[in-house]
Coordinates of C-alpha atoms and ligand atoms in Angstrom, one line a residue:
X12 CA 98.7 18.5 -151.0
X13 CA 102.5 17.7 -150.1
X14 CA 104.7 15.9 -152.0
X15 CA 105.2 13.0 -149.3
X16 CA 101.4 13.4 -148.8
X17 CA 100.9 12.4 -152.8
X18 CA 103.3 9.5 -152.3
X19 CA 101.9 8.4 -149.9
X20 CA 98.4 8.3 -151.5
X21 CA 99.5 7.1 -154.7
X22 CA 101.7 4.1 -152.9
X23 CA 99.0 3.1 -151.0
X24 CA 96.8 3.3 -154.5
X25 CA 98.8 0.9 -156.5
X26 CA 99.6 -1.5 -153.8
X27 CA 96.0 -1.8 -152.4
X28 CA 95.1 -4.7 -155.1
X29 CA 97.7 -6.2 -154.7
X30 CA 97.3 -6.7 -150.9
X31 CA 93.2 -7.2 -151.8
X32 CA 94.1 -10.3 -153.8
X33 CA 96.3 -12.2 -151.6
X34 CA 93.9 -11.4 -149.0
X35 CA 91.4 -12.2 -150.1
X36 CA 92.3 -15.2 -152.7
X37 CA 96.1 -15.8 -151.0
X38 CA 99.3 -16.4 -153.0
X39 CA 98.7 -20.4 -153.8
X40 CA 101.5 -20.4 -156.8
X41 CA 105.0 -20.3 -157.5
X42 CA 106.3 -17.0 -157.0
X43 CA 107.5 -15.9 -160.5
X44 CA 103.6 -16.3 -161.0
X45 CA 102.6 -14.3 -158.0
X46 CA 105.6 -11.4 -158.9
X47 CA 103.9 -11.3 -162.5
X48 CA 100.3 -11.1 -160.9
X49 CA 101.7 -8.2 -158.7
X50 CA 103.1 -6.7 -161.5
X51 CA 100.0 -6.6 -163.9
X52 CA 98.0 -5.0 -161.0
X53 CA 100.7 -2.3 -159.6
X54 CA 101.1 -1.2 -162.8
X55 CA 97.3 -1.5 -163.8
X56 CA 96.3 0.8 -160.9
X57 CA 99.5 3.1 -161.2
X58 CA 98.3 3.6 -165.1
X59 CA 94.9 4.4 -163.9
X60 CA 96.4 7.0 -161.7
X61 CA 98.3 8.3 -164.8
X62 CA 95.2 10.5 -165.7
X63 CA 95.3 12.2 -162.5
X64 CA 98.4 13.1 -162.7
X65 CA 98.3 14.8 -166.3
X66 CA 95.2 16.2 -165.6
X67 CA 96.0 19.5 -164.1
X68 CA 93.9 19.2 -160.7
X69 CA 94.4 21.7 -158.5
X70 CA 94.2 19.3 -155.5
X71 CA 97.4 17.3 -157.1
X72 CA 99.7 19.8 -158.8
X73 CA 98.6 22.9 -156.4
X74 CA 101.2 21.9 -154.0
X75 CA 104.6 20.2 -156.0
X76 CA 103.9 22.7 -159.0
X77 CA 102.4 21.3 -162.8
X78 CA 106.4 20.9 -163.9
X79 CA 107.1 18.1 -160.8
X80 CA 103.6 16.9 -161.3
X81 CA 104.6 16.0 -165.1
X82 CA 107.9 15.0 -164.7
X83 CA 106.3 12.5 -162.0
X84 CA 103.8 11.2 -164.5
X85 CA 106.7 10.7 -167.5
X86 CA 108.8 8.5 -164.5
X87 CA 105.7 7.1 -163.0
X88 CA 105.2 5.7 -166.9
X89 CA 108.2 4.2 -167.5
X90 CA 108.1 2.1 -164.4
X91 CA 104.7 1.0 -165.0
X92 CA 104.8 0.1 -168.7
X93 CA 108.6 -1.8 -167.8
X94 CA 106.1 -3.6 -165.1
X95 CA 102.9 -4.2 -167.1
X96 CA 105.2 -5.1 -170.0
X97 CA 107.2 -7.9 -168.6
X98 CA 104.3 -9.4 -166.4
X99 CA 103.0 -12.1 -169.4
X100 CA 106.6 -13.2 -169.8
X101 CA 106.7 -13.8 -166.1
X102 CA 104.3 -16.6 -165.9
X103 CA 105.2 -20.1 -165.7
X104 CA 102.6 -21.3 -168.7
X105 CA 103.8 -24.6 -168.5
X106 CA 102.5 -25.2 -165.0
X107 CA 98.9 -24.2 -166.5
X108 CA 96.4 -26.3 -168.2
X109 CA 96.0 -24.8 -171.6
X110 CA 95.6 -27.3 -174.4
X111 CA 93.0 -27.8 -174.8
X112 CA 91.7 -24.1 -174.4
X113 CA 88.9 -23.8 -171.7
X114 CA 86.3 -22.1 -173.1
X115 CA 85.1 -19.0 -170.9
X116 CA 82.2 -19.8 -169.5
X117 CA 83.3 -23.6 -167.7
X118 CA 86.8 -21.3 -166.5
X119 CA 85.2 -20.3 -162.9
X120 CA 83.8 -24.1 -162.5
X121 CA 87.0 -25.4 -163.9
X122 CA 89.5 -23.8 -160.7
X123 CA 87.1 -21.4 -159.2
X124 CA 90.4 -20.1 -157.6
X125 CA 92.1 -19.9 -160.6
X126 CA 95.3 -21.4 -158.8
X127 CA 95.9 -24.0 -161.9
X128 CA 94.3 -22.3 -165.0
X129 CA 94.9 -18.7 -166.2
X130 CA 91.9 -16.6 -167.6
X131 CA 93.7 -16.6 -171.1
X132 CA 90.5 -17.2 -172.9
X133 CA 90.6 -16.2 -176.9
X134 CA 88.8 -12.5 -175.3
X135 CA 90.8 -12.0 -172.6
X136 CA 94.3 -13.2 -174.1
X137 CA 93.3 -10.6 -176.8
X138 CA 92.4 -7.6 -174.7
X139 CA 95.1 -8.5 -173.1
X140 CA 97.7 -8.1 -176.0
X141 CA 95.5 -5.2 -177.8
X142 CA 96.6 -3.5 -174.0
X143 CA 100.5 -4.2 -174.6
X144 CA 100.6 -3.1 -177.4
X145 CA 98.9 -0.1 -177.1
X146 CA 100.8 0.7 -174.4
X147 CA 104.2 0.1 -176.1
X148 CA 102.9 2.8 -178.8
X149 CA 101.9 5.5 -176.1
X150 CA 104.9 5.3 -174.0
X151 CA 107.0 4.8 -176.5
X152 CA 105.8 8.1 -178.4
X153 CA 105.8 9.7 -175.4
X154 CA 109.4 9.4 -175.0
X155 CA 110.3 9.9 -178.5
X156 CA 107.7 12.9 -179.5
X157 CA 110.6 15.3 -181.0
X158 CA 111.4 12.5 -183.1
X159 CA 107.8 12.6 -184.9
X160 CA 106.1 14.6 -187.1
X161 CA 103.0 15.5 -185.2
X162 CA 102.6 18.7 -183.3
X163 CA 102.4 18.9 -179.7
X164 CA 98.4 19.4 -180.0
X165 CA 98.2 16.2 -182.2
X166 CA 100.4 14.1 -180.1
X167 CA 98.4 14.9 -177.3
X168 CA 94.9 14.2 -178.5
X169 CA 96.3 11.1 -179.7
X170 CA 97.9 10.3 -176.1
X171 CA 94.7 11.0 -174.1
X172 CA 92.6 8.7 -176.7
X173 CA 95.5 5.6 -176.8
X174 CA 96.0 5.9 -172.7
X175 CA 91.8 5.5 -172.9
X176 CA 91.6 2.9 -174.9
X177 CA 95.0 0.8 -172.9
X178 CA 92.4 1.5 -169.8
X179 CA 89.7 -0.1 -171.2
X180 CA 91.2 -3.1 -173.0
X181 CA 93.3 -3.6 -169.7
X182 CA 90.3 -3.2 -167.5
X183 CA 88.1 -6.3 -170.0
X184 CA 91.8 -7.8 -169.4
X185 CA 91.8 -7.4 -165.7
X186 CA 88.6 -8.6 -165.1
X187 CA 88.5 -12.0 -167.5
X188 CA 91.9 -13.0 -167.1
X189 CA 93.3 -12.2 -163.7
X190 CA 93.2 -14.2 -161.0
X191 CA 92.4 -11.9 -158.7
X192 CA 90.8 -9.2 -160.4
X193 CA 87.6 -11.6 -160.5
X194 CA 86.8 -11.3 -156.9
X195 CA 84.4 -8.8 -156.6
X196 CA 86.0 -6.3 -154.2
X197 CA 89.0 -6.0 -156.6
X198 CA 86.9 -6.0 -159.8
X199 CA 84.8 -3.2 -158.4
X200 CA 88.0 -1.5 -157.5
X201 CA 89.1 -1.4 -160.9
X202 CA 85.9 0.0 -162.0
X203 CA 85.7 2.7 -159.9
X204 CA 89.2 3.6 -160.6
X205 CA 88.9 3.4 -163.8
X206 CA 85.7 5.1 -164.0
X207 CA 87.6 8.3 -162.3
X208 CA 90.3 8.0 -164.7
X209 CA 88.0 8.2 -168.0
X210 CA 86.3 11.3 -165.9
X211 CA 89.5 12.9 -165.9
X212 CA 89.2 12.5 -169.8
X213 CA 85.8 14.7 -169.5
X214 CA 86.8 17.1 -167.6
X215 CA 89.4 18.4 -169.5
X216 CA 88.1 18.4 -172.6
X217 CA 84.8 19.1 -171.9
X218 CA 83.6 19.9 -168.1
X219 CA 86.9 22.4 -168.1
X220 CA 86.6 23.8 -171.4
X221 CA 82.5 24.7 -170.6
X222 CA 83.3 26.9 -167.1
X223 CA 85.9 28.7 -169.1
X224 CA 83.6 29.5 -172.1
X225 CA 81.3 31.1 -169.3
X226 CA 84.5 33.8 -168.6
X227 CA 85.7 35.0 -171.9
X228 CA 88.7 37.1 -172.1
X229 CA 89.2 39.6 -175.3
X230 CA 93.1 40.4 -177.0
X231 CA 93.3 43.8 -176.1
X232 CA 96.7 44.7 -177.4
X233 CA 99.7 42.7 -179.1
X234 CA 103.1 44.7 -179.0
X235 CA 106.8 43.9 -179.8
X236 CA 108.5 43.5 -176.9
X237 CA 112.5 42.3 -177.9
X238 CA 113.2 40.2 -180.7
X239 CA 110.8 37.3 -181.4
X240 CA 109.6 38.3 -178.4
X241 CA 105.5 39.9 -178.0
X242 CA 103.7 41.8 -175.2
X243 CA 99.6 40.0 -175.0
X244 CA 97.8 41.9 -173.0
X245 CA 94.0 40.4 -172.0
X246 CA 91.2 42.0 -170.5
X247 CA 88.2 40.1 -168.7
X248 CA 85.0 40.1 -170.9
X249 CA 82.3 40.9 -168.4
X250 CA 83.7 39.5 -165.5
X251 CA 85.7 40.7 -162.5
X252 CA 88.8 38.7 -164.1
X253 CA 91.6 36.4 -161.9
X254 CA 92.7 35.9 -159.0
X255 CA 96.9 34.8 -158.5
X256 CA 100.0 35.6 -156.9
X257 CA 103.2 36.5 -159.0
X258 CA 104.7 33.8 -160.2
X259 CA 102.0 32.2 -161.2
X260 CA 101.0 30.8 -165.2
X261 CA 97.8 30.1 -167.0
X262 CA 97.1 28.0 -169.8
X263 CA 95.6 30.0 -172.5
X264 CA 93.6 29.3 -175.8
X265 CA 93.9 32.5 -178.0
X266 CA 91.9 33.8 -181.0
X267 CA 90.0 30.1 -180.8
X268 CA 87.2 27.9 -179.2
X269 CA 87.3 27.7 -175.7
X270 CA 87.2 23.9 -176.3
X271 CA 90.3 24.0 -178.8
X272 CA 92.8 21.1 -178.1
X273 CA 95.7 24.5 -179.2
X274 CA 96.1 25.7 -175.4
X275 CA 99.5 27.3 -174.2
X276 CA 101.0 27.7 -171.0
X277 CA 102.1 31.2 -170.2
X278 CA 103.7 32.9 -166.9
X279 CA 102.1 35.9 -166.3
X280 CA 104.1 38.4 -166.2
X281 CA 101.8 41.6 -164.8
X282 CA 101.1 42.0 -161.3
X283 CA 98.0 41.2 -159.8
X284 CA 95.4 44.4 -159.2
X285 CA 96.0 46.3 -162.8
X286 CA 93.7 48.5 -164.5
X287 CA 90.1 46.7 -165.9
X288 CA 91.6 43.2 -164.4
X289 CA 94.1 43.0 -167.2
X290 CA 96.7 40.2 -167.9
X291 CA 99.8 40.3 -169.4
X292 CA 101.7 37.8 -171.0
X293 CA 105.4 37.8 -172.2
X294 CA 105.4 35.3 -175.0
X295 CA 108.8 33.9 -177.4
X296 CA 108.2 32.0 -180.7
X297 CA 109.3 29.0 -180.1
X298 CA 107.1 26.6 -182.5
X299 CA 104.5 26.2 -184.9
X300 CA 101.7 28.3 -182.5
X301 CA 103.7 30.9 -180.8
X302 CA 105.7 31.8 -183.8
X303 CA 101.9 33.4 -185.1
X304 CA 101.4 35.4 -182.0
X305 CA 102.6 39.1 -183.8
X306 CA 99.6 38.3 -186.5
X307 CA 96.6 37.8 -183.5
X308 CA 94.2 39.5 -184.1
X309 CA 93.4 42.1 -181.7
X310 CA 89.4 41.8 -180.3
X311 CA 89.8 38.0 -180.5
X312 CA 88.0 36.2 -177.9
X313 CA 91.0 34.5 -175.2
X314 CA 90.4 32.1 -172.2
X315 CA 92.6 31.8 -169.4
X316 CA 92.5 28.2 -167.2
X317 CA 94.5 29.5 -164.0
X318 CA 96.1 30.6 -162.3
X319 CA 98.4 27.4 -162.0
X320 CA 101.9 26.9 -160.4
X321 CA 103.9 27.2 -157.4
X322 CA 106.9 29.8 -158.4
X323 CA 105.5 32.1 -155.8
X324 CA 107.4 34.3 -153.5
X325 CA 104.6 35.4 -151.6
X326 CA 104.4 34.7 -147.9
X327 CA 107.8 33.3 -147.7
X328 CA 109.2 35.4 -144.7
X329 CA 113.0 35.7 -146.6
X330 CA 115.0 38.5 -145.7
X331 CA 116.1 38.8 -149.6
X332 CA 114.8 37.6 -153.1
X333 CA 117.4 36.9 -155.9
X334 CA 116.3 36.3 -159.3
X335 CA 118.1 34.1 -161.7
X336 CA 116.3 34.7 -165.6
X337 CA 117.2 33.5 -168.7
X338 CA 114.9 35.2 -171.3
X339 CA 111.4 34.5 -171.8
X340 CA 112.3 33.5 -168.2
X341 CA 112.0 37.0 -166.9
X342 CA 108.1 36.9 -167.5
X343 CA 107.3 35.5 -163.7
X344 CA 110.1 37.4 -161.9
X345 CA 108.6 40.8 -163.8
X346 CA 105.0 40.3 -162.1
X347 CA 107.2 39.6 -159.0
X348 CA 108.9 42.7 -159.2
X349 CA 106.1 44.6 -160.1
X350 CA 104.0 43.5 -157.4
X351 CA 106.7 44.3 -155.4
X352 CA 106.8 47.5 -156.4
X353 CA 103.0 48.4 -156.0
X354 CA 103.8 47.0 -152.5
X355 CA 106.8 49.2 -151.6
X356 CA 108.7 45.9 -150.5
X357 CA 112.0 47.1 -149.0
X358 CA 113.6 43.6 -149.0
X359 CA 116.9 43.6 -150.8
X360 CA 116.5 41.9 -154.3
X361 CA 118.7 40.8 -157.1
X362 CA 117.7 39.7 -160.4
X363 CA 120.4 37.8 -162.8
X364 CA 119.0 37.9 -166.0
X365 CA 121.2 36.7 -169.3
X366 CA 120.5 36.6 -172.8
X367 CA 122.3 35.8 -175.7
X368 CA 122.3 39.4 -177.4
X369 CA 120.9 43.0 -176.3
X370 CA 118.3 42.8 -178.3
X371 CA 116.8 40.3 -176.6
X372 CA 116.5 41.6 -173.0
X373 CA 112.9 42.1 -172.3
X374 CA 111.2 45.2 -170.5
X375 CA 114.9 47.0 -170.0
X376 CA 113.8 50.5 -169.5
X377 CA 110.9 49.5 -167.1
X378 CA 114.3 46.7 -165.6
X379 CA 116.0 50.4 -164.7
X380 CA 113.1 52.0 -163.2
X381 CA 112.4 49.2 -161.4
X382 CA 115.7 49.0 -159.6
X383 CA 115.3 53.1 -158.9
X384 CA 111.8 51.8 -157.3
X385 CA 112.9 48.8 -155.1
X386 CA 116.2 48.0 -153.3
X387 CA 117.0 46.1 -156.4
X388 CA 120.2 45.6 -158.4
X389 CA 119.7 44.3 -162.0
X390 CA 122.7 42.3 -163.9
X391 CA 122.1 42.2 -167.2
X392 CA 124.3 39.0 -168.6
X393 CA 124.8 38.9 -172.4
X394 CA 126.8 36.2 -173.9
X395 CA 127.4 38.0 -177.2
X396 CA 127.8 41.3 -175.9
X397 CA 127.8 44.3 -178.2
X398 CA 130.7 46.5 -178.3
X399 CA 131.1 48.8 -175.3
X400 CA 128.9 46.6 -173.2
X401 CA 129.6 47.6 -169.5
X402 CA 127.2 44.7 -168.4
X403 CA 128.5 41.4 -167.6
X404 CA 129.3 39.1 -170.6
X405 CA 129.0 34.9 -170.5
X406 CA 127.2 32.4 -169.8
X407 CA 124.8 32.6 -166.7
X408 CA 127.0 29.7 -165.5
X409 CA 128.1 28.3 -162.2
X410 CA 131.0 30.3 -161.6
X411 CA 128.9 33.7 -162.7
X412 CA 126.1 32.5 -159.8
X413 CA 128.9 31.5 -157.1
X414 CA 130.3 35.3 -157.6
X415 CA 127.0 37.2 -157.8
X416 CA 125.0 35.3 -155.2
X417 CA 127.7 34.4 -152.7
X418 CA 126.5 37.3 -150.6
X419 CA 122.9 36.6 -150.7
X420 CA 123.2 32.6 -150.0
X421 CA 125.0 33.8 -146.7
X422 CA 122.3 36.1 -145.7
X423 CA 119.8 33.2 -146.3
X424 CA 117.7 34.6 -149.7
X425 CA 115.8 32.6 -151.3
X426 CA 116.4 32.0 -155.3
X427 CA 113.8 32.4 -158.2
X428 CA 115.2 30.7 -161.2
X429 CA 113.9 30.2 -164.1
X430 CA 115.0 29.8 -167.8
X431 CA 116.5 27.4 -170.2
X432 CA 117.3 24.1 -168.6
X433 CA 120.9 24.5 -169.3
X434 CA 121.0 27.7 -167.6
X435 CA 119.0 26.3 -164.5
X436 CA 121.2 23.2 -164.3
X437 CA 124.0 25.8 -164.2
X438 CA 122.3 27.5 -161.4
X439 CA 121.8 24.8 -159.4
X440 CA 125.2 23.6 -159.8
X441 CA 126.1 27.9 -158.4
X442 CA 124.0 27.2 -155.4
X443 CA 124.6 24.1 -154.6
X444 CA 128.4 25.0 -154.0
X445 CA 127.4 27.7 -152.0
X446 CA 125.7 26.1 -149.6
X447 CA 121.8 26.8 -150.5
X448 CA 119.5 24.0 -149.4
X449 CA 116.9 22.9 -152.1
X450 CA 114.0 24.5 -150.0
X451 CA 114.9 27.7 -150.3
X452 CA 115.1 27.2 -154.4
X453 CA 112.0 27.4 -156.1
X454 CA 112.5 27.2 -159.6
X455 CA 110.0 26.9 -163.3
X456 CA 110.7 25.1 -166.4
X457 CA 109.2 26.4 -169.3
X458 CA 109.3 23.0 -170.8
X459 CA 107.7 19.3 -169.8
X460 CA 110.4 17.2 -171.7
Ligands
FAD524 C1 104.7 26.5 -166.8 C2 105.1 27.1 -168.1 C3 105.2 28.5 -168.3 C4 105.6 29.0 -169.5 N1 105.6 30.4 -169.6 C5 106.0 30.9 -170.8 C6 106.1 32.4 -170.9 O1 105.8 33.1 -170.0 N2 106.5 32.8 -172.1 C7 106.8 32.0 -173.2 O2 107.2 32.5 -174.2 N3 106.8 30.7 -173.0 C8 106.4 30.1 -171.9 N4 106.3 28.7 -171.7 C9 106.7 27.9 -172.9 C10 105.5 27.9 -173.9 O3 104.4 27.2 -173.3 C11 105.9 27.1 -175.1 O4 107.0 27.8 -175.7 C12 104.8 27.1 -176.1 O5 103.7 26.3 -175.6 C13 105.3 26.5 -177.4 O6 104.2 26.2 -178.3 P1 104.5 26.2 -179.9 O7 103.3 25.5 -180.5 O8 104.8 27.5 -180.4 O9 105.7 25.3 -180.1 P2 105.9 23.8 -180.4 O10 107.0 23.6 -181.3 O11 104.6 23.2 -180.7 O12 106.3 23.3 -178.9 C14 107.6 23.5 -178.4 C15 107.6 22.8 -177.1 O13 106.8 23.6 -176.2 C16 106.1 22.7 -175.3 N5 104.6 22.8 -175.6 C17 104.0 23.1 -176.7 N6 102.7 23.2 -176.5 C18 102.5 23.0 -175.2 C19 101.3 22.9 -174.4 N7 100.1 23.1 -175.0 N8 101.5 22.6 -173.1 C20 102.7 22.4 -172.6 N9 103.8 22.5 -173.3 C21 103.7 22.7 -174.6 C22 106.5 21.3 -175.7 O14 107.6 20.9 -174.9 C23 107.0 21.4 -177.1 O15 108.0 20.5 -177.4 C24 105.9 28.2 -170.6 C25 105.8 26.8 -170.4 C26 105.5 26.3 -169.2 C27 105.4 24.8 -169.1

């Protein structure tokens, strides 16, 4: 789906509630209560559409990419929990009949419109703040994760089962206390909606986890490949393997339970068609799980969820590719390049690549054969360059990308980038003073936050 398409949908999603209530019940009160009312149920519907965004459908993130698709849900949160968070504050309580407390049951007889009385029974006025501050926690952890001691893996079981139980409580919420969310057609649209988000819930952790059991992979080799740097290849355990285009990444789950909440996304960095089906995976140790990948143990049983991502060069009719990698960033551009070389593409190609050191370039003798292969040229940037280095030396910065790429923005390449974000923020910055549009950058963060 396009980007404008998914805005689109997901505009029309969270205001449709709020346009069902005053049709159907009208705005009758002052309008710091009616703002407040909006508020709770924008923000209600927008949280219930929360799980659709992190959950890694196809139909969502196909088309803007898993990176935009997260960075959408993180924004998409803040704005939501700023709404849902102010709306009790917003209410004119004065103007309601509270003391004494209506008990539940004589509310609908009481002002069957609720125009005079809110629902703020002792249930519903504690689902209600149970739902706040549950929510405070998960966005608020969310935001701050680095700052915590739990690992990614635990931070994210913990998120799924919090944003559950906010949907839940807010839903009981919704339906006591709202003045609109009583009437049926609204009530029934929270169900359903938060029916499909609690779905989502299943799916991935257990609808997901099931079809990938029924395609193992096995570790069939684990080499060195630069410094903290390791070569995983996988091969397809009694199945005809995957389907993808270069540029593409898969989540994996590696030497564990195909229903392990440990699951890693990885470019990968071989081209499609090799020998057996077989996958490789360039992979950096970067943390607590990737810093154990030299010790798996070849033979292991692996499963692959992909191929995800939209870094892919493929059908785009450009009349040159330029490649801007920054390390581990190479892995995507390599299964480009190699597929390009399988395919004898004769477009002209550049591929920037920096690292800090030499002994961190990846794949450097197969970089060289490569550009004999193709009509490639490879720049090999090293910011601590060892002595004798006839490469170039710096940053992968602005100025480095205006010089390099001048040529190739003229001729109307498109641009591959991916690496660091410092290093992609410089690229950007290159590009953007010469004259590239955005559309003809694609680019892949390696990191959510
Ligand atoms: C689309 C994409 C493609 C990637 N391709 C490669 C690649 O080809 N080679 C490579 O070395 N690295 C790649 N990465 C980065 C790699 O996924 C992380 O380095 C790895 O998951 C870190 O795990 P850790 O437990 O070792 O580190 P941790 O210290 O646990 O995590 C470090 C950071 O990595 C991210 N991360 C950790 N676990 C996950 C997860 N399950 N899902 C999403 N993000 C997570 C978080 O931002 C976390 O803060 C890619 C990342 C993405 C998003």
């Amino acid at each position: 789906m396009p980007a404008a398409l998914l805005l689109a949908a997901y505009a029309v999603l969270v205001i449709l509630p709020v346009a069902l209530g005053w049709a159907r019940v009208g705005p009758a009160r002052p309008w710091m209560d009616e703002l407040s009312s909006a508020l709770a149920m924008a923000g209600f519907a927008a949280l219930l559409l929360e799980f659709l965004l992190s959950g890694r459908f196809s139909a969502i993130s196909g088309g803007i990419g898993i990176d935009r698709t997260m960075r959408w849900h993180q924004a998409f949160a803040r704005v939501l929990t700023v709404a849902l968070l102010a709306h009790p504050f917003l209410y004119d309580y004065a103007a309601f009949r509270f003391a004494p407390p209506i008990p539940a049951q004589d509310l609908a007889a009481a002002d069957p419109a609720r125009a005079a009385v809110l629902g703020l029974t002792g249930g519903s006025a504690a689902t209600g703040w149970i739902a706040w501050l549950m929510l405070f926690c998960l966005t608020g952890l969310a935001i701050f994760r680095r700052a915590t001691p739990y690992t990614y893996e635990g931070w994210r079981v913990m998120h799924g089962l919090t944003a559950a139980a906010v949907a839940l409580t807010g839903l009981l919420h919704a339906l006591e206390a709202g003045r609109y969310s009583a009437d049926a057609p609204l009530a029934a649209y929270w169900g359903v909606l938060t029916a499909v988000a609690l779905f989502t819930l299943v799916e991935v952790y257990i609808l997901r986890p099931r079809r990938l059991a029924r395609r193992p992979w096995r570790i069939a080799a684990v080499t060195p490949a630069a410094e903290r740097s390791w070569e995983v290849t996988l091969t397809p355990a009694g199945h005809d393997g995957l389907a993808f285009t270069p540029g593409q990444f898969a989540w994996l789950r590696l030497a564990c339970s195909p229903h392990a909440v440990r699951e890693h996304p990885f470019s990968i960095a071989s081209a499609p068609g090799e020998p057996e089906g077989r996958l490789r995976f360039l992979i950096k140790e970067a943390g607590d799980f990737t810093s154990t990948i030299g010790s798996l143990p070849v033979g292991a049983p692996a499963y692959v969820d992909g191929p995800h991502g939209v870094l892919v060069t493929e059908g785009r009719a450009a009349p040159g590719i330029a490649m801007l990698a920054g390390g581990i960033g190479l892995a995507p551009m390599l299964s480009m390049l190699r597929a390009a070389r399988t395919a004898r593409d004769s477009r002209p190609m550049l591929l920037l690549y920096g690292n800090r050191h030499a002994g961190q370039i990846l794949a450097r003798e197969e970089l060289a054969e490569l550009a004999r292969a193709l009509p490639l040229e490879v720049v090999h940037v090293l910011s601590e360059p060892p002595p004798g280095w006839a490469g170039a030396t710096g940053m992968l910065s602005r100025d480095l990308v205006r010089a390099r790429c001048a040529e190739a923005a003229r001729a109307g390449w498109i641009f591959v980038l991916c690496g660091p974000p410092a290093m992609l923020r410089e690229a950007r910055v290159g590009l953007a003073a010469l004259g590239v549009p955005g559309s003809r950058i694609l680019e892949e963060r390696f990191v959510y936050d």
